[in-house]
mmCIF file of C-alpha atoms in Angstrom:
data_model
loop_
_atom_site.group_PDB
_atom_site.id
_atom_site.type_symbol
_atom_site.label_atom_id
_atom_site.label_comp_id
_atom_site.label_asym_id
_atom_site.label_seq_id
_atom_site.Cartn_x
_atom_site.Cartn_y
_atom_site.Cartn_z
ATOM 1 C CA MET A 19 56.985 -45.079 44.769
ATOM 2 C CA THR A 20 55.308 -47.797 42.818
ATOM 3 C CA ASP A 21 57.717 -48.302 39.912
ATOM 4 C CA LEU A 22 55.329 -47.348 37.117
ATOM 5 C CA ARG A 23 56.118 -48.797 33.593
ATOM 6 C CA LEU A 24 56.330 -45.355 32.283
ATOM 7 C CA ASN A 25 57.139 -44.572 28.007
ATOM 8 C CA PRO A 26 61.612 -43.904 28.184
ATOM 9 C CA ILE A 27 61.478 -41.266 25.555
ATOM 10 C CA TYR A 28 59.548 -38.975 27.845
ATOM 11 C CA ALA A 29 60.659 -41.302 31.378
ATOM 12 C CA GLU A 30 64.682 -40.589 30.317
ATOM 13 C CA MET A 31 64.380 -37.195 28.637
ATOM 14 C CA PRO A 32 66.058 -34.233 30.297
ATOM 15 C CA VAL A 33 63.983 -30.520 30.989
ATOM 16 C CA THR A 34 64.919 -28.793 27.680
ATOM 17 C CA VAL A 35 67.592 -26.442 27.316
ATOM 18 C CA PHE A 36 65.051 -23.170 26.507
ATOM 19 C CA GLU A 37 62.671 -23.957 29.772
ATOM 20 C CA HIS A 38 66.507 -25.397 31.355
ATOM 21 C CA MET A 39 68.136 -22.309 30.641
ATOM 22 C CA SER A 40 64.860 -19.645 31.255
ATOM 23 C CA GLY A 41 64.004 -21.303 34.727
ATOM 24 C CA LEU A 42 68.089 -19.910 35.295
ATOM 25 C CA ALA A 43 67.487 -16.783 33.989
ATOM 26 C CA ARG A 44 64.146 -16.497 36.336
ATOM 27 C CA SER A 45 65.227 -17.212 39.258
ATOM 28 C CA LEU A 46 68.436 -15.415 39.118
ATOM 29 C CA GLY A 47 67.168 -12.671 37.605
ATOM 30 C CA ALA A 48 69.226 -12.348 34.648
ATOM 31 C CA ILE A 49 68.604 -11.516 31.368
ATOM 32 C CA ASN A 50 67.353 -14.058 29.285
ATOM 33 C CA LEU A 51 68.451 -13.859 25.899
ATOM 34 C CA GLY A 52 67.957 -17.100 25.696
ATOM 35 C CA GLN A 53 64.507 -18.399 24.563
ATOM 36 C CA GLY A 54 63.218 -16.608 22.333
ATOM 37 C CA PHE A 55 60.134 -14.566 22.327
ATOM 38 C CA PRO A 56 59.979 -10.536 22.055
ATOM 39 C CA ASP A 57 59.748 -8.462 25.937
ATOM 40 C CA THR A 58 57.067 -6.574 24.763
ATOM 41 C CA PRO A 59 53.448 -7.035 23.671
ATOM 42 C CA PRO A 60 52.031 -8.239 20.158
ATOM 43 C CA PRO A 61 51.010 -5.138 18.061
ATOM 44 C CA ALA A 62 47.803 -3.508 19.997
ATOM 45 C CA ALA A 63 45.869 -4.382 16.646
ATOM 46 C CA LEU A 64 46.280 -7.596 17.657
ATOM 47 C CA THR A 65 45.136 -7.463 21.596
ATOM 48 C CA THR A 66 41.817 -5.359 20.382
ATOM 49 C CA ALA A 67 40.617 -7.927 17.859
ATOM 50 C CA ALA A 68 41.120 -10.502 20.515
ATOM 51 C CA MET A 69 39.315 -8.855 23.081
ATOM 52 C CA ARG A 70 36.557 -7.813 20.578
ATOM 53 C CA ALA A 71 36.169 -11.338 19.479
ATOM 54 C CA MET A 72 35.820 -12.749 22.704
ATOM 55 C CA GLU A 73 33.435 -9.964 24.021
ATOM 56 C CA THR A 74 31.047 -10.391 20.861
ATOM 57 C CA ARG A 75 32.042 -13.895 19.280
ATOM 58 C CA SER A 76 31.467 -17.526 20.378
ATOM 59 C CA GLN A 77 33.741 -18.696 22.605
ATOM 60 C CA GLN A 78 33.089 -22.721 22.152
ATOM 61 C CA TYR A 79 34.889 -24.915 20.093
ATOM 62 C CA PRO A 80 35.602 -24.012 17.133
ATOM 63 C CA PRO A 81 35.761 -26.149 14.087
ATOM 64 C CA SER A 82 38.405 -27.870 14.301
ATOM 65 C CA MET A 83 39.891 -27.471 10.868
ATOM 66 C CA GLY A 84 39.947 -23.648 12.423
ATOM 67 C CA VAL A 85 38.003 -20.947 11.929
ATOM 68 C CA PRO A 86 36.666 -19.834 8.268
ATOM 69 C CA GLU A 87 38.426 -16.814 8.632
ATOM 70 C CA LEU A 88 42.047 -17.812 10.003
ATOM 71 C CA ARG A 89 41.992 -20.574 6.796
ATOM 72 C CA ASP A 90 40.925 -18.220 4.386
ATOM 73 C CA ALA A 91 43.743 -15.492 5.955
ATOM 74 C CA VAL A 92 46.346 -17.853 6.142
ATOM 75 C CA ALA A 93 45.782 -18.452 1.886
ATOM 76 C CA GLY A 94 45.307 -14.872 0.965
ATOM 77 C CA PHE A 95 49.133 -13.788 3.357
ATOM 78 C CA TYR A 96 50.785 -16.399 1.013
ATOM 79 C CA ALA A 97 49.391 -15.634 -2.122
ATOM 80 C CA ARG A 98 50.074 -12.074 -1.157
ATOM 81 C CA THR A 99 53.912 -12.771 0.524
ATOM 82 C CA GLN A 100 55.118 -16.124 -1.101
ATOM 83 C CA GLY A 101 52.897 -16.551 -4.625
ATOM 84 C CA LEU A 102 51.087 -19.049 -3.627
ATOM 85 C CA ALA A 103 47.787 -20.671 -5.102
ATOM 86 C CA LEU A 104 45.978 -22.304 -1.636
ATOM 87 C CA ALA A 105 42.417 -23.112 -1.062
ATOM 88 C CA ARG A 106 40.769 -23.019 2.904
ATOM 89 C CA GLU A 107 40.852 -26.760 2.465
ATOM 90 C CA GLN A 108 44.372 -27.224 2.273
ATOM 91 C CA ILE A 109 44.936 -25.279 5.831
ATOM 92 C CA VAL A 110 44.832 -26.564 9.298
ATOM 93 C CA VAL A 111 45.005 -24.796 12.119
ATOM 94 C CA THR A 112 46.124 -26.099 15.037
ATOM 95 C CA SER A 113 47.847 -24.895 18.835
ATOM 96 C CA GLY A 114 51.230 -23.605 18.003
ATOM 97 C CA ALA A 115 53.528 -24.874 15.680
ATOM 98 C CA THR A 116 54.912 -27.550 17.949
ATOM 99 C CA GLU A 117 50.876 -28.859 17.742
ATOM 100 C CA ALA A 118 51.379 -28.775 14.319
ATOM 101 C CA ILE A 119 55.253 -30.259 13.487
ATOM 102 C CA ALA A 120 53.847 -33.624 16.476
ATOM 103 C CA ALA A 121 50.180 -34.223 13.896
ATOM 104 C CA ALA A 122 52.278 -33.417 11.167
ATOM 105 C CA ILE A 123 55.225 -36.384 12.237
ATOM 106 C CA LEU A 124 52.212 -38.553 13.320
ATOM 107 C CA ALA A 125 50.436 -38.078 10.265
ATOM 108 C CA VAL A 126 53.459 -39.550 8.195
ATOM 109 C CA VAL A 127 55.502 -41.586 10.053
ATOM 110 C CA GLY A 128 55.041 -45.607 11.217
ATOM 111 C CA ALA A 129 57.067 -47.943 12.882
ATOM 112 C CA GLY A 130 60.282 -48.572 11.489
ATOM 113 C CA ASP A 131 60.013 -45.414 8.748
ATOM 114 C CA GLU A 132 63.440 -43.239 8.734
ATOM 115 C CA VAL A 133 63.279 -39.264 9.081
ATOM 116 C CA LEU A 134 66.444 -37.256 8.007
ATOM 117 C CA LEU A 135 66.784 -34.013 10.463
ATOM 118 C CA PHE A 136 68.991 -31.761 10.055
ATOM 119 C CA SER A 137 71.563 -30.713 12.873
ATOM 120 C CA PRO A 138 71.355 -28.525 14.710
ATOM 121 C CA ALA A 139 67.962 -29.424 15.153
ATOM 122 C CA TYR A 140 65.196 -27.686 16.977
ATOM 123 C CA ASP A 141 64.847 -30.227 20.039
ATOM 124 C CA ALA A 142 60.957 -31.137 19.094
ATOM 125 C CA TYR A 143 61.835 -33.434 16.293
ATOM 126 C CA ALA A 144 63.771 -36.000 17.046
ATOM 127 C CA PRO A 145 61.724 -37.259 20.352
ATOM 128 C CA LEU A 146 58.719 -36.839 18.491
ATOM 129 C CA VAL A 147 59.772 -38.984 15.229
ATOM 130 C CA ARG A 148 60.557 -41.734 18.195
ATOM 131 C CA ARG A 149 57.314 -41.453 19.653
ATOM 132 C CA ALA A 150 56.104 -42.422 16.922
ATOM 133 C CA GLY A 151 57.766 -45.426 15.826
ATOM 134 C CA GLY A 152 60.635 -43.946 13.837
ATOM 135 C CA VAL A 153 63.838 -43.444 13.312
ATOM 136 C CA PRO A 154 65.560 -39.837 13.507
ATOM 137 C CA VAL A 155 68.591 -40.441 10.971
ATOM 138 C CA PHE A 156 70.760 -36.798 11.231
ATOM 139 C CA VAL A 157 72.958 -35.189 8.812
ATOM 140 C CA PRO A 158 74.961 -32.998 9.801
ATOM 141 C CA LEU A 159 75.335 -29.041 9.053
ATOM 142 C CA SER A 160 79.198 -27.692 9.003
ATOM 143 C CA PRO A 161 79.389 -24.027 10.416
ATOM 144 C CA PRO A 162 79.911 -21.236 8.989
ATOM 145 C CA GLY A 163 77.839 -21.420 6.091
ATOM 146 C CA TRP A 164 75.595 -24.840 7.293
ATOM 147 C CA HIS A 165 74.892 -25.324 3.850
ATOM 148 C CA TYR A 166 72.767 -28.752 2.166
ATOM 149 C CA ASP A 167 75.178 -31.399 1.185
ATOM 150 C CA GLU A 168 73.744 -33.498 -1.723
ATOM 151 C CA ALA A 169 76.380 -36.390 -0.921
ATOM 152 C CA ALA A 170 75.805 -36.415 3.050
ATOM 153 C CA ILE A 171 72.136 -36.477 2.368
ATOM 154 C CA ARG A 172 72.134 -39.475 -0.251
ATOM 155 C CA ALA A 173 74.181 -40.971 1.988
ATOM 156 C CA ALA A 174 72.010 -41.009 4.876
ATOM 157 C CA ILE A 175 68.927 -42.012 2.788
ATOM 158 C CA SER A 176 67.962 -45.996 2.765
ATOM 159 C CA PRO A 177 64.908 -47.785 2.421
ATOM 160 C CA ARG A 178 63.642 -47.567 4.870
ATOM 161 C CA THR A 179 63.250 -43.533 4.758
ATOM 162 C CA ARG A 180 60.154 -41.727 5.075
ATOM 163 C CA ALA A 181 60.084 -38.501 5.076
ATOM 164 C CA LEU A 182 62.534 -35.516 5.732
ATOM 165 C CA ILE A 183 62.206 -32.541 8.012
ATOM 166 C CA LEU A 184 63.255 -29.110 6.747
ATOM 167 C CA ASN A 185 63.144 -25.539 9.434
ATOM 168 C CA ASP A 186 63.927 -23.054 6.571
ATOM 169 C CA PRO A 187 64.871 -20.584 8.195
ATOM 170 C CA LEU A 188 66.741 -22.365 10.754
ATOM 171 C CA ASN A 189 67.290 -21.985 14.390
ATOM 172 C CA PRO A 190 69.424 -22.157 15.558
ATOM 173 C CA THR A 191 72.072 -20.619 13.693
ATOM 174 C CA GLY A 192 69.525 -17.555 11.506
ATOM 175 C CA SER A 193 70.598 -19.308 8.007
ATOM 176 C CA VAL A 194 68.775 -19.641 4.570
ATOM 177 C CA ALA A 195 68.778 -22.528 2.292
ATOM 178 C CA SER A 196 69.336 -20.713 -0.832
ATOM 179 C CA GLY A 197 67.389 -21.771 -4.187
ATOM 180 C CA GLU A 198 69.871 -24.392 -5.311
ATOM 181 C CA GLU A 199 69.375 -25.411 -2.322
ATOM 182 C CA LEU A 200 65.741 -26.283 -1.913
ATOM 183 C CA ALA A 201 65.712 -26.987 -5.745
ATOM 184 C CA LEU A 202 68.144 -30.175 -4.641
ATOM 185 C CA LEU A 203 65.844 -31.509 -1.784
ATOM 186 C CA ALA A 204 63.264 -31.275 -4.285
ATOM 187 C CA ARG A 205 64.803 -33.396 -6.741
ATOM 188 C CA ILE A 206 65.828 -36.162 -3.721
ATOM 189 C CA ALA A 207 62.521 -36.237 -2.425
ATOM 190 C CA CYS A 208 60.982 -36.773 -5.904
ATOM 191 C CA GLU A 209 63.466 -39.165 -6.294
ATOM 192 C CA HIS A 210 62.716 -41.497 -2.887
ATOM 193 C CA ASP A 211 59.384 -40.990 -2.850
ATOM 194 C CA LEU A 212 59.613 -38.577 0.758
ATOM 195 C CA VAL A 213 57.273 -36.524 2.213
ATOM 196 C CA ALA A 214 58.739 -33.158 3.430
ATOM 197 C CA ILE A 215 57.759 -31.764 6.360
ATOM 198 C CA CYS A 216 58.869 -28.211 6.635
ATOM 199 C CA ASP A 217 58.661 -25.890 9.573
ATOM 200 C CA GLU A 218 58.620 -22.401 8.143
ATOM 201 C CA VAL A 219 57.990 -20.349 11.461
ATOM 202 C CA TRP A 220 60.161 -17.540 10.417
ATOM 203 C CA GLU A 221 59.337 -17.368 7.077
ATOM 204 C CA ALA A 222 58.678 -13.261 8.028
ATOM 205 C CA VAL A 223 61.782 -13.054 10.198
ATOM 206 C CA ARG A 224 64.331 -12.697 6.905
ATOM 207 C CA PHE A 225 66.912 -10.104 6.973
ATOM 208 C CA ASP A 226 68.369 -11.227 4.146
ATOM 209 C CA GLY A 227 66.520 -8.734 1.344
ATOM 210 C CA ARG A 228 64.838 -11.335 -0.265
ATOM 211 C CA ALA A 229 61.469 -13.177 -0.064
ATOM 212 C CA HIS A 230 60.452 -16.480 1.482
ATOM 213 C CA GLN A 231 60.351 -19.180 -0.489
ATOM 214 C CA SER A 232 58.680 -22.495 0.659
ATOM 215 C CA LEU A 233 60.057 -26.246 -0.743
ATOM 216 C CA LEU A 234 56.378 -26.763 -1.451
ATOM 217 C CA ALA A 235 56.023 -24.312 -4.120
ATOM 218 C CA GLU A 236 59.332 -26.304 -5.851
ATOM 219 C CA PRO A 237 58.326 -28.857 -8.914
ATOM 220 C CA GLY A 238 56.866 -32.231 -8.298
ATOM 221 C CA MET A 239 56.367 -31.174 -4.284
ATOM 222 C CA ALA A 240 52.721 -29.832 -4.306
ATOM 223 C CA GLN A 241 51.552 -33.019 -3.322
ATOM 224 C CA ARG A 242 54.643 -34.163 -0.529
ATOM 225 C CA THR A 243 54.932 -30.988 1.206
ATOM 226 C CA ILE A 244 53.765 -30.333 4.615
ATOM 227 C CA LYS A 245 54.311 -26.490 5.460
ATOM 228 C CA ILE A 246 54.301 -25.605 9.155
ATOM 229 C CA GLY A 247 53.341 -21.999 9.923
ATOM 230 C CA SER A 248 53.233 -19.936 13.678
ATOM 231 C CA ALA A 249 51.370 -16.239 14.261
ATOM 232 C CA GLY A 250 53.110 -16.008 17.489
ATOM 233 C CA LYS A 251 56.170 -15.610 14.881
ATOM 234 C CA ILE A 252 54.684 -13.516 12.822
ATOM 235 C CA PHE A 253 53.721 -11.197 15.384
ATOM 236 C CA GLY A 254 55.413 -11.962 18.014
ATOM 237 C CA ALA A 255 53.064 -13.783 19.993
ATOM 238 C CA THR A 256 54.393 -16.489 21.127
ATOM 239 C CA GLY A 257 51.744 -17.865 24.034
ATOM 240 C CA TRP A 258 48.913 -17.656 22.051
ATOM 241 C CA LYS A 259 49.787 -20.746 20.314
ATOM 242 C CA VAL A 260 48.619 -20.107 16.803
ATOM 243 C CA GLY A 261 49.879 -22.148 13.928
ATOM 244 C CA TRP A 262 48.839 -23.959 11.010
ATOM 245 C CA MET A 263 49.799 -26.483 8.893
ATOM 246 C CA VAL A 264 49.081 -26.214 4.637
ATOM 247 C CA GLY A 265 49.074 -28.976 2.654
ATOM 248 C CA ASP A 266 47.539 -30.764 -0.697
ATOM 249 C CA ALA A 267 43.829 -31.479 0.286
ATOM 250 C CA ALA A 268 44.053 -35.016 0.329
ATOM 251 C CA LEU A 269 46.558 -34.468 2.678
ATOM 252 C CA ALA A 270 45.465 -31.894 5.096
ATOM 253 C CA ALA A 271 42.626 -34.106 5.485
ATOM 254 C CA VAL A 272 45.047 -36.581 6.997
ATOM 255 C CA LEU A 273 46.665 -34.325 8.659
ATOM 256 C CA GLY A 274 43.568 -33.189 10.588
ATOM 257 C CA LYS A 275 42.906 -36.212 12.030
ATOM 258 C CA ALA A 276 45.754 -35.987 14.099
ATOM 259 C CA HIS A 277 45.176 -32.657 14.802
ATOM 260 C CA GLN A 278 42.069 -33.757 16.129
ATOM 261 C CA PHE A 279 43.495 -36.027 19.251
ATOM 262 C CA LEU A 280 46.285 -33.656 20.250
ATOM 263 C CA THR A 281 44.127 -30.437 20.972
ATOM 264 C CA PHE A 282 41.546 -30.718 18.931
ATOM 265 C CA THR A 283 41.455 -26.716 18.547
ATOM 266 C CA THR A 284 42.897 -23.321 19.170
ATOM 267 C CA PRO A 285 40.631 -20.619 20.707
ATOM 268 C CA PRO A 286 38.979 -18.898 18.553
ATOM 269 C CA MET A 287 39.149 -15.329 19.340
ATOM 270 C CA LEU A 288 43.035 -15.593 18.826
ATOM 271 C CA GLN A 289 41.606 -17.298 15.351
ATOM 272 C CA TRP A 290 40.111 -14.198 14.264
ATOM 273 C CA ALA A 291 42.282 -12.015 15.598
ATOM 274 C CA ALA A 292 45.084 -13.949 13.957
ATOM 275 C CA ALA A 293 43.264 -13.615 10.663
ATOM 276 C CA GLU A 294 42.882 -9.577 11.058
ATOM 277 C CA GLY A 295 46.494 -8.873 11.512
ATOM 278 C CA LEU A 296 47.303 -11.356 8.685
ATOM 279 C CA ALA A 297 45.125 -9.201 6.299
ATOM 280 C CA ASP A 298 47.209 -6.189 7.319
ATOM 281 C CA PRO A 299 50.217 -5.806 5.652
ATOM 282 C CA ALA A 300 51.205 -3.343 8.041
ATOM 283 C CA ILE A 301 51.419 -5.175 11.166
ATOM 284 C CA THR A 302 53.466 -7.717 10.049
ATOM 285 C CA GLY A 303 55.694 -4.283 8.096
ATOM 286 C CA ALA A 304 56.176 -2.784 11.654
ATOM 287 C CA LEU A 305 56.729 -5.361 13.383
ATOM 288 C CA HIS A 306 59.887 -6.360 10.555
ATOM 289 C CA ALA A 307 61.475 -3.006 11.408
ATOM 290 C CA GLU A 308 61.177 -3.155 14.940
ATOM 291 C CA TRP A 309 63.083 -6.358 15.543
ATOM 292 C CA SER A 310 65.995 -4.903 11.880
ATOM 293 C CA ALA A 311 66.206 -2.479 14.780
ATOM 294 C CA SER A 312 66.952 -4.373 18.052
ATOM 295 C CA ARG A 313 68.747 -7.046 15.875
ATOM 296 C CA ALA A 314 71.616 -3.998 14.515
ATOM 297 C CA VAL A 315 71.320 -2.790 18.435
ATOM 298 C CA LEU A 316 72.607 -6.374 19.434
ATOM 299 C CA ILE A 317 75.109 -7.594 16.305
ATOM 300 C CA GLU A 318 76.605 -4.289 15.952
ATOM 301 C CA GLY A 319 77.248 -3.892 19.966
ATOM 302 C CA LEU A 320 78.695 -7.784 20.069
ATOM 303 C CA LYS A 321 80.833 -6.665 17.507
ATOM 304 C CA ARG A 322 82.444 -3.312 18.573
ATOM 305 C CA ALA A 323 83.002 -5.177 22.268
ATOM 306 C CA GLY A 324 84.935 -7.916 20.158
ATOM 307 C CA PHE A 325 82.785 -11.037 20.084
ATOM 308 C CA ALA A 326 82.818 -12.650 16.694
ATOM 309 C CA VAL A 327 78.869 -12.697 15.121
ATOM 310 C CA LEU A 328 78.260 -15.686 13.006
ATOM 311 C CA ALA A 329 75.991 -14.778 9.712
ATOM 312 C CA SER A 330 72.687 -14.568 10.084
ATOM 313 C CA LYS A 331 70.013 -13.645 7.874
ATOM 314 C CA ALA A 332 66.789 -14.801 9.933
ATOM 315 C CA THR A 333 64.823 -15.815 12.873
ATOM 316 C CA TRP A 334 65.283 -13.891 15.826
ATOM 317 C CA PHE A 335 68.590 -15.044 17.165
ATOM 318 C CA ALA A 336 72.043 -14.028 16.291
ATOM 319 C CA CYS A 337 75.405 -16.627 17.537
ATOM 320 C CA ILE A 338 78.196 -15.756 18.726
ATOM 321 C CA ASP A 339 82.102 -17.929 17.862
ATOM 322 C CA LEU A 340 83.342 -18.330 21.222
ATOM 323 C CA PRO A 341 86.695 -19.136 20.243
ATOM 324 C CA ALA A 342 87.264 -16.702 17.769
ATOM 325 C CA SER A 343 86.010 -14.110 20.433
ATOM 326 C CA GLY A 344 88.935 -14.538 22.619
ATOM 327 C CA ILE A 345 86.580 -17.131 25.647
ATOM 328 C CA ALA A 346 88.147 -20.444 25.768
ATOM 329 C CA LEU A 347 85.189 -22.047 27.315
ATOM 330 C CA ASP A 348 83.081 -24.608 25.644
ATOM 331 C CA ASP A 349 79.554 -23.381 24.960
ATOM 332 C CA ARG A 350 77.513 -25.441 27.748
ATOM 333 C CA THR A 351 80.415 -24.079 30.715
ATOM 334 C CA PHE A 352 80.059 -20.475 28.834
ATOM 335 C CA SER A 353 76.317 -20.759 29.015
ATOM 336 C CA GLU A 354 75.905 -22.233 32.399
ATOM 337 C CA ARG A 355 78.520 -19.429 33.873
ATOM 338 C CA ALA A 356 77.461 -16.847 31.897
ATOM 339 C CA VAL A 357 74.297 -16.418 33.446
ATOM 340 C CA ARG A 358 74.954 -17.355 37.214
ATOM 341 C CA GLU A 359 78.325 -14.656 36.654
ATOM 342 C CA ALA A 360 77.570 -12.710 33.719
ATOM 343 C CA GLY A 361 73.476 -11.989 34.590
ATOM 344 C CA VAL A 362 73.002 -13.206 30.992
ATOM 345 C CA ALA A 363 71.189 -16.310 29.478
ATOM 346 C CA SER A 364 71.783 -17.489 26.240
ATOM 347 C CA ILE A 365 71.713 -21.041 24.509
ATOM 348 C CA PRO A 366 74.458 -23.339 23.563
ATOM 349 C CA LEU A 367 73.952 -25.328 20.126
ATOM 350 C CA SER A 368 75.593 -27.852 20.949
ATOM 351 C CA ALA A 369 72.054 -28.775 22.742
ATOM 352 C CA LEU A 370 70.155 -29.019 19.929
ATOM 353 C CA TRP A 371 73.183 -31.745 17.967
ATOM 354 C CA GLU A 372 72.670 -35.398 18.753
ATOM 355 C CA GLY A 373 75.387 -37.302 18.615
ATOM 356 C CA GLU A 374 79.087 -37.190 17.561
ATOM 357 C CA GLY A 375 80.811 -34.219 15.457
ATOM 358 C CA GLY A 376 78.904 -31.183 16.377
ATOM 359 C CA PRO A 377 79.675 -27.713 17.391
ATOM 360 C CA THR A 378 80.866 -26.960 20.564
ATOM 361 C CA THR A 379 81.867 -23.688 20.624
ATOM 362 C CA ILE A 380 78.640 -21.573 19.698
ATOM 363 C CA VAL A 381 76.229 -20.106 21.353
ATOM 364 C CA ARG A 382 72.806 -18.421 20.811
ATOM 365 C CA LEU A 383 71.695 -15.127 22.134
ATOM 366 C CA CYS A 384 68.048 -13.431 21.000
ATOM 367 C CA HIS A 385 67.624 -10.031 19.636
ATOM 368 C CA CYS A 386 63.495 -9.481 19.351
ATOM 369 C CA LYS A 387 64.705 -7.402 23.216
ATOM 370 C CA PRO A 388 64.438 -3.378 23.823
ATOM 371 C CA PRO A 389 67.232 -1.794 22.552
ATOM 372 C CA ALA A 390 68.252 -1.001 26.247
ATOM 373 C CA MET A 391 68.185 -4.230 27.286
ATOM 374 C CA LEU A 392 70.522 -5.807 24.858
ATOM 375 C CA GLU A 393 73.233 -3.147 25.714
ATOM 376 C CA ASP A 394 73.180 -3.900 28.923
ATOM 377 C CA ALA A 395 73.299 -7.846 27.860
ATOM 378 C CA ILE A 396 76.741 -6.733 25.979
ATOM 379 C CA ALA A 397 77.995 -4.666 28.404
ATOM 380 C CA ARG A 398 78.175 -7.543 31.729
ATOM 381 C CA LEU A 399 79.184 -9.981 28.823
ATOM 382 C CA SER A 400 81.745 -7.666 27.933
ATOM 383 C CA ARG A 401 82.908 -7.391 31.613
ATOM 384 C CA TRP A 402 82.487 -10.694 32.315
ATOM 385 C CA ARG A 403 84.577 -11.957 29.535
ATOM 386 C CA GLU A 404 87.493 -9.686 30.688
ATOM 387 C CA SER A 405 87.307 -11.216 34.223
ATOM 388 C CA LEU A 406 87.356 -15.171 32.661
#
């Protein structure tokens, strides 16, 4: 084969840990608690709305910025749930949140710009920053609290720092930034003229009893924040790949230009269905109740079985501390062996960490699954641990 000159960022990149573990789960017939997705279909009302839109409305290119109904519904959803006053012109619909992240990075980051990332981090951030010509600079967060440390953040900033990427609630830890931490990040962004790219896809999947707070709402942040949301996470419909970016109207216009040369647009029938779903609080309320119950099944079941579960306030995930659970394996070895020997797939947290010094003894499990499946997984892991 000819020695093609392919971009080394992608040519040298391994398959993502999510695809790797899900692939093993499929091939081995294991229970997949690794990649985050529900095993049940999305709410029937959404499926009905999508089918109705497919039958009665256009299936051709919708506007690149998104159908007006969904942009208005996003604004209405955030007004109702987070007290944000937004207009249609501030919202750009994307083909999922990962595309939104890519568009935001391409719109903001130039050659040589440094971007602050907080470890552990969703694994798309750093490659996208590098592909835009930027340099990711990692600020480590420490278990079990995963708090944002002012001294560490300020030490990472240089004259070349252009932006920060904040994932709150945080995947993979399930932790949530406090009001004081959000105020700190806002002050730093304003002082250093940084753009904040806020991956807030888990904003509706919180179990700490506190309404989601966006960095967008902090003083001085309205013109420098890109807020990213996901219908896939709000409705448990990950395959729909409907997301959006929110920002100041002038900023949104530039974000739209980046988006138009990525996916250009998103299937209109899914947009219309998502708009209907966002307008109905009963849908999100029922899902939250379902996920609260499945979360309790996993966390309480793991604790009864003697596993040490770290505190988790949000997301579909819970993490276990391996040494505290009596398991003398690092997280990668645990995940590779557990999927083969116990029949349960997980995610090693170290796979979402770049550089030295990261935790290597924490694994992530997904709880948005049927209770019987979760109970089976707990039993399998417990029996396997006894055999180690």
